[in-house]
């Protein structure tokens, strides 16, 4: 097994490299419930999956409780599946970061419903009690709502999920952050061992070729949208929601190959072109100013690339992480998301082939190791470990 758990007293995670298991239970664009923990087979193969990732030096994971499953009736909870996930982690020395809502609400709720915030706060409180009763004295890493910026766009701007709205993204984002902030505060009041981990998209929105001053200004405004959720959580924006700096412990950012685009037409900037687009920004140059903006330790909470370019992407991520570390940025880890292949929300016959393990399309229980990605991951661990050793020696 590759060992990447080199000592770092300031890093609360067991391993720098992490695995994320797709746990969305949202309604898709057709209004159908999509439970990806079940569809990917992870619920059935929990222990086997943990053994697989441990063989590659990964012992910290992102998991989700699935709100629509746990709260089977309003204010009534069944944590049996979550308890089984926790038992598997205990047996195999796996550390879990928990998403309360990784996309997906109970059928009778949407972010705009008057009961959304009190129901969500009650769920989060119930989860903290459930966890702390079983693991007193153990840190609890929680993401209340995953990617508020993205899900408010998907459900509020383009009607891709609940509440199926158009041009209503700000209202959905505001409603989600009202619940997020109330829940984060409630959880921290219940236990001083709760640590809030944000997971927001990291983007670079640029102007087109030969832009006017108006187009440059528009791109700057759109680029700033990505920070609204965390600014609200910190109390820097919409203070009436009750946000404050102490609600944030770790800043997670989700970064994929299509996270840099042109304002207005959403044309993606190529990340591996022979002749780089001058508007493209390297990951280290995107993350460093965000760290200085909030002055909190950071986590690359999701990253992956589909198909044959996976190894090249992993190598790029490793080198960007090494660069960040050399600059003194407190980067706590990288989560490969998904670590196991997943299908598309809206077309379950299309699998992304973005994990370290693929599916064969025949059975949700298939696990086919993508050997080039494994080799790239082991090399990436060495790159980052060397960078951290150099930094610690300085």
Coordinates of N, CA and C in Angstrom, one line a residue, residues 4 126 363:
X4 N 0.6 7.6 2.2 CA 0.7 9.1 2.1 C 0.2 9.8 3.3
X126 N -30.4 16.1 14.6 CA -30.5 14.7 14.9 C -29.3 13.9 14.5
X363 N -23.3 -4.7 -14.5 CA -23.8 -4.8 -13.1 C -23.3 -3.5 -12.3

